[in-house]
């Protein structure tokens, strides 16, 4: 079986986990914890399985084992075990705790992965205080507590991985199990909604939902109660309404999958209340679906309740072509259940747990084939509910902003635009990727005159002697230069923010380990040549550690990483040049990676239109009273807008004041998506101008608001691409003509740049008269004119 290829965000997360693990393991803390936060559907289990494989490969000299604990009264740990065995493909060896360690085994071996259920392990009798699980009780053979102790005595270090760690937030026994019984060398708490607060963990590795969406792993957005107003029936009840809407939507989606040429039977999840009312709702759902010929007998209906299970077997429900069309549940599938073809959720009233709601919504987020389709309707999930208002806890779930419960509709005065629009998924995050190691290896080997890839007998000793001829590698300490005896004239105090304070005398002091880490990372950061620091620094660090281990034989555990950091910091000038050379050598490799991806995913829409309706997230879109917005909510008659800057809001106020000349305006969404209007610019990136404005004389204005003096290099590319687009589209002799440009606000007036060759606002040209038109001192902003309609 061919192993899965990691997505770019997965590679970055794995690298960060590896780097943070190595840094913590060589530290002196008794307890070390990494929080790994990743959205539902991002592939947490896959990423951690790759992390385990790479950690074993890179730390072969260390005796490590992995204890993977999953929650739940059901069999989530068995699901995890099955997935891990499949991903590992035979190595490392993976065992179920209750099967392999029932007394016959006394220790967990090096590199072994053992999977168990922490909820069962930590359970005690409320009256006697005795352990409930047989694996925990005292007996003639080895119990779990003794297994952990004997494993440590054998010199094997335990790395504890807690899956869905949010599930045991208030379970005291679970913390007792972790801290007092297992007391691991390192703990990784993984969840979409982690509960540990800052100060309770050492490091945090986060995967952003936007990255997961861009890679096609999860849905772009979740739409709430789409088009339920289209169902006309004066006597229909609210529960009938949402079931009918869900049933119709499922049929619609199925046809769209067929038109895409894929065999996927979309699944509807029906969540009934976890109360006495749940029985009545179940009977209603069964009766409603029976009228549509959806029953248990024909295998189109399944139920997954604690007291009743029909047609719910994993191998029966989860395949994309499964016959099951609707599945009724309460809470049994809230954690760990995975069925990517689930796309619609029906929710009735009286659901209490908001955290459970978030987890449940996550069940419809995954893409069935881990990719997005041509039809954006297939790239969305749908919720139908008869609750009065939908509240989602704004905790720390990175998926929350894709839940869109505000419905807005396009006004009838809209006429078709037929604009050409460009869209391309973000294929690059401006970061250094894993392929950077090859460039760094080449530069370092060349600089130190070491034969690349050739590792002869006693190579480490020989290479250390070679390296020591150019840099200092012995008797090192992390030192810090501190300004000494510097006098500052108080009269100059107001001007100090423009000056770099230096002294002729400096004092040498030792860096603390925390400070050393920051200085080391900053040295890398300032030499990244424009690459994104957050994603790139872990890659560069790990590449550097890898080179020193490979060629100088430096053990990364037991002070090895600190030693490498000291080498770099004590030879900072040399390594600044080496980093710069390596990144310059890497840039062409990066460009080839980007070009290859761009060719695969460019999309053009020759007759783009503003969609007939949209759904927005209530956390990010707020009501705005407008006469001219083309989108309004049928519920309250208001526009719903998301402002990135103050100037956007002021520009809308300016548009509203020109009602005599403007027919309507539309705010182009700030989310990067195909539904929005886009122009191609630069290296194939997507530019989404802020506003489209339809004028009563038939013209269409395309405007993008900007703050003065920021990102001018990017502004130039966008401004000139916009003018090129306007000119090209106007030559097609359409009924309407286009104009527009970048807009800034100077004083109380808006100014626009519509030149083919963009000049930043602030570059002045002197004119002799007409100063009243252009401002004080007769200064005209080159290329910029007052914006008047």
Short mmCIF file of N, CA, C and O in Angstrom, two decimals, residues 427-484:
data_model
loop_
_atom_site.label_atom_id
_atom_site.label_comp_id
_atom_site.label_asym_id
_atom_site.label_seq_id
_atom_site.Cartn_x
_atom_site.Cartn_y
_atom_site.Cartn_z
N UNK A 427 -1.86 28.42 -2.52
CA UNK A 427 -1.00 27.24 -2.62
C UNK A 427 0.30 27.43 -1.85
O UNK A 427 1.08 26.52 -1.69
N UNK A 428 0.50 28.64 -1.37
CA UNK A 428 1.75 28.90 -0.67
C UNK A 428 1.50 29.82 0.51
O UNK A 428 0.68 30.73 0.44
N UNK A 429 2.20 29.55 1.60
CA UNK A 429 2.02 30.33 2.82
C UNK A 429 3.25 31.20 3.11
O UNK A 429 3.43 31.67 4.21
N UNK A 430 4.09 31.36 2.08
CA UNK A 430 5.28 32.19 2.25
C UNK A 430 6.27 31.60 3.21
O UNK A 430 7.07 32.32 3.82
N UNK A 431 6.27 30.27 3.33
CA UNK A 431 7.13 29.63 4.32
C UNK A 431 8.20 28.76 3.67
O UNK A 431 8.12 28.39 2.51
N UNK A 432 9.19 28.46 4.47
CA UNK A 432 10.22 27.50 4.08
C UNK A 432 9.67 26.10 4.35
O UNK A 432 9.09 25.84 5.39
N UNK A 433 9.85 25.21 3.39
CA UNK A 433 9.32 23.85 3.52
C UNK A 433 10.45 22.86 3.80
O UNK A 433 11.63 23.23 3.85
N UNK A 434 10.07 21.59 3.95
CA UNK A 434 11.03 20.56 4.34
C UNK A 434 12.16 20.39 3.33
O UNK A 434 13.25 19.92 3.68
N UNK A 435 11.92 20.78 2.06
CA UNK A 435 12.97 20.63 1.04
C UNK A 435 14.15 21.58 1.29
O UNK A 435 15.18 21.47 0.62
N UNK A 436 14.00 22.49 2.26
CA UNK A 436 15.10 23.41 2.59
C UNK A 436 16.34 22.68 3.08
O UNK A 436 17.46 23.15 2.89
N UNK A 437 16.16 21.51 3.70
CA UNK A 437 17.32 20.81 4.26
C UNK A 437 18.39 20.55 3.20
O UNK A 437 19.59 20.70 3.47
N UNK A 438 17.99 20.19 2.00
CA UNK A 438 18.96 19.93 0.94
C UNK A 438 19.84 21.13 0.65
O UNK A 438 21.05 20.99 0.45
N UNK A 439 19.24 22.33 0.66
CA UNK A 439 20.00 23.56 0.41
C UNK A 439 20.96 23.85 1.57
O UNK A 439 22.12 24.21 1.35
N UNK A 440 20.46 23.71 2.81
CA UNK A 440 21.31 23.96 3.97
C UNK A 440 22.45 22.96 4.02
O UNK A 440 23.61 23.35 4.30
N UNK A 441 22.17 21.71 3.74
CA UNK A 441 23.21 20.68 3.75
C UNK A 441 24.30 21.01 2.74
O UNK A 441 25.50 20.92 3.03
N UNK A 442 23.89 21.41 1.54
CA UNK A 442 24.85 21.75 0.49
C UNK A 442 25.73 22.93 0.90
O UNK A 442 26.97 22.89 0.74
N UNK A 443 25.12 23.99 1.46
CA UNK A 443 25.87 25.19 1.83
C UNK A 443 26.84 24.91 2.98
O UNK A 443 28.01 25.31 2.94
N UNK A 444 26.37 24.21 4.02
CA UNK A 444 27.23 23.94 5.17
C UNK A 444 28.37 23.01 4.80
O UNK A 444 29.52 23.22 5.23
N UNK A 445 28.08 21.96 4.03
CA UNK A 445 29.15 21.03 3.63
C UNK A 445 30.18 21.74 2.76
O UNK A 445 31.40 21.51 2.89
N UNK A 446 29.72 22.61 1.87
CA UNK A 446 30.64 23.35 1.00
C UNK A 446 31.50 24.31 1.81
O UNK A 446 32.72 24.41 1.60
N UNK A 447 30.89 25.02 2.76
CA UNK A 447 31.63 25.99 3.57
C UNK A 447 32.70 25.32 4.43
O UNK A 447 33.83 25.82 4.55
N UNK A 448 32.34 24.17 5.03
CA UNK A 448 33.28 23.50 5.93
C UNK A 448 34.15 22.46 5.21
O UNK A 448 34.93 21.75 5.85
N UNK A 449 34.01 22.36 3.87
CA UNK A 449 34.80 21.40 3.06
C UNK A 449 34.60 19.97 3.53
O UNK A 449 35.56 19.19 3.69
N UNK A 450 33.34 19.62 3.76
CA UNK A 450 32.97 18.25 4.14
C UNK A 450 32.27 17.60 2.95
O UNK A 450 31.40 18.20 2.33
N UNK A 451 32.67 16.39 2.62
CA UNK A 451 32.07 15.67 1.49
C UNK A 451 30.61 15.37 1.79
O UNK A 451 30.31 14.67 2.77
N UNK A 452 29.70 15.90 0.98
CA UNK A 452 28.28 15.75 1.24
C UNK A 452 27.84 14.30 1.06
O UNK A 452 28.08 13.68 0.04
N UNK A 453 27.19 13.76 2.09
CA UNK A 453 26.64 12.42 2.03
C UNK A 453 27.61 11.30 2.32
O UNK A 453 27.21 10.15 2.49
N UNK A 454 28.92 11.59 2.39
CA UNK A 454 29.92 10.55 2.64
C UNK A 454 30.28 10.51 4.13
O UNK A 454 30.85 11.46 4.67
N UNK A 455 29.93 9.43 4.78
CA UNK A 455 30.17 9.29 6.21
C UNK A 455 31.10 8.10 6.44
O UNK A 455 30.68 6.95 6.48
N UNK A 456 32.40 8.39 6.57
CA UNK A 456 33.39 7.33 6.72
C UNK A 456 33.54 6.94 8.19
O UNK A 456 32.91 7.51 9.08
N UNK A 457 34.41 5.97 8.46
CA UNK A 457 34.66 5.51 9.82
C UNK A 457 35.17 6.66 10.69
O UNK A 457 36.03 7.42 10.28
N UNK A 458 34.58 6.80 11.86
CA UNK A 458 34.92 7.87 12.81
C UNK A 458 34.78 9.25 12.16
O UNK A 458 35.56 10.16 12.41
N UNK A 459 33.74 9.38 11.33
CA UNK A 459 33.52 10.62 10.59
C UNK A 459 33.28 11.81 11.51
O UNK A 459 33.68 12.94 11.22
N UNK A 460 32.59 11.59 12.65
CA UNK A 460 32.24 12.70 13.53
C UNK A 460 33.48 13.40 14.07
O UNK A 460 33.56 14.63 14.08
N UNK A 461 34.44 12.62 14.53
CA UNK A 461 35.68 13.22 15.07
C UNK A 461 36.42 13.99 13.99
O UNK A 461 36.93 15.10 14.22
N UNK A 462 36.50 13.40 12.79
CA UNK A 462 37.21 14.07 11.70
C UNK A 462 36.50 15.37 11.31
O UNK A 462 37.15 16.40 11.11
N UNK A 463 35.19 15.29 11.21
CA UNK A 463 34.44 16.48 10.79
C UNK A 463 34.49 17.59 11.83
O UNK A 463 34.50 18.78 11.48
N UNK A 464 34.53 17.23 13.11
CA UNK A 464 34.64 18.26 14.16
C UNK A 464 35.95 19.02 14.03
O UNK A 464 36.00 20.25 14.22
N UNK A 465 37.00 18.32 13.71
CA UNK A 465 38.32 18.97 13.53
C UNK A 465 38.28 19.91 12.33
O UNK A 465 38.83 21.02 12.36
N UNK A 466 37.60 19.47 11.25
CA UNK A 466 37.49 20.31 10.05
C UNK A 466 36.68 21.56 10.33
O UNK A 466 37.07 22.68 9.98
N UNK A 467 35.56 21.37 11.03
CA UNK A 467 34.68 22.50 11.33
C UNK A 467 35.35 23.49 12.26
O UNK A 467 35.21 24.72 12.11
N UNK A 468 36.12 22.99 13.24
CA UNK A 468 36.76 23.85 14.23
C UNK A 468 37.82 24.77 13.63
O UNK A 468 38.28 25.70 14.28
N UNK A 469 38.23 24.50 12.38
CA UNK A 469 39.19 25.38 11.72
C UNK A 469 38.54 26.70 11.29
O UNK A 469 39.23 27.69 11.08
N UNK A 470 37.22 26.69 11.18
CA UNK A 470 36.53 27.89 10.70
C UNK A 470 35.66 28.56 11.76
O UNK A 470 35.42 29.76 11.70
N UNK A 471 35.15 27.77 12.71
CA UNK A 471 34.33 28.34 13.78
C UNK A 471 34.73 27.72 15.11
O UNK A 471 35.37 26.67 15.17
N UNK A 472 34.31 28.38 16.21
CA UNK A 472 34.60 27.89 17.56
C UNK A 472 33.50 26.92 17.96
O UNK A 472 32.31 27.26 17.92
N UNK A 473 33.88 25.68 18.34
CA UNK A 473 32.86 24.70 18.74
C UNK A 473 33.13 24.11 20.12
O UNK A 473 32.34 23.28 20.59
N UNK A 474 34.21 24.54 20.79
CA UNK A 474 34.53 24.00 22.12
C UNK A 474 34.48 25.11 23.17
O UNK A 474 34.64 26.29 22.86
N UNK A 475 34.24 24.68 24.43
CA UNK A 475 34.23 25.59 25.58
C UNK A 475 33.29 26.77 25.34
O UNK A 475 33.66 27.94 25.46
N UNK A 476 32.07 26.45 25.00
CA UNK A 476 31.09 27.49 24.65
C UNK A 476 30.09 27.72 25.77
O UNK A 476 29.72 26.82 26.49
N UNK A 477 29.66 28.93 25.89
CA UNK A 477 28.55 29.29 26.77
C UNK A 477 27.70 30.32 26.02
O UNK A 477 28.23 31.13 25.26
N UNK A 478 26.42 30.28 26.26
CA UNK A 478 25.55 31.30 25.67
C UNK A 478 25.72 32.60 26.43
O UNK A 478 25.35 32.69 27.60
N UNK A 479 26.33 33.58 25.79
CA UNK A 479 26.60 34.85 26.47
C UNK A 479 25.76 35.97 25.87
O UNK A 479 25.38 35.94 24.72
N UNK A 480 25.54 36.97 26.69
CA UNK A 480 24.69 38.09 26.31
C UNK A 480 25.44 39.38 26.57
O UNK A 480 26.00 39.58 27.65
N UNK A 481 25.49 40.27 25.55
CA UNK A 481 26.12 41.57 25.73
C UNK A 481 25.09 42.57 26.24
O UNK A 481 24.04 42.73 25.65
N UNK A 482 25.43 43.24 27.34
CA UNK A 482 24.53 44.21 27.97
C UNK A 482 25.21 45.57 27.98
O UNK A 482 26.40 45.68 28.30
N UNK A 483 24.43 46.60 27.61
CA UNK A 483 24.98 47.97 27.61
C UNK A 483 25.46 48.33 29.02
O UNK A 483 24.78 48.08 30.01
N UNK A 484 26.64 48.95 29.10
CA UNK A 484 27.23 49.30 30.39
C UNK A 484 27.52 50.80 30.44
O UNK A 484 28.09 51.37 29.51
#
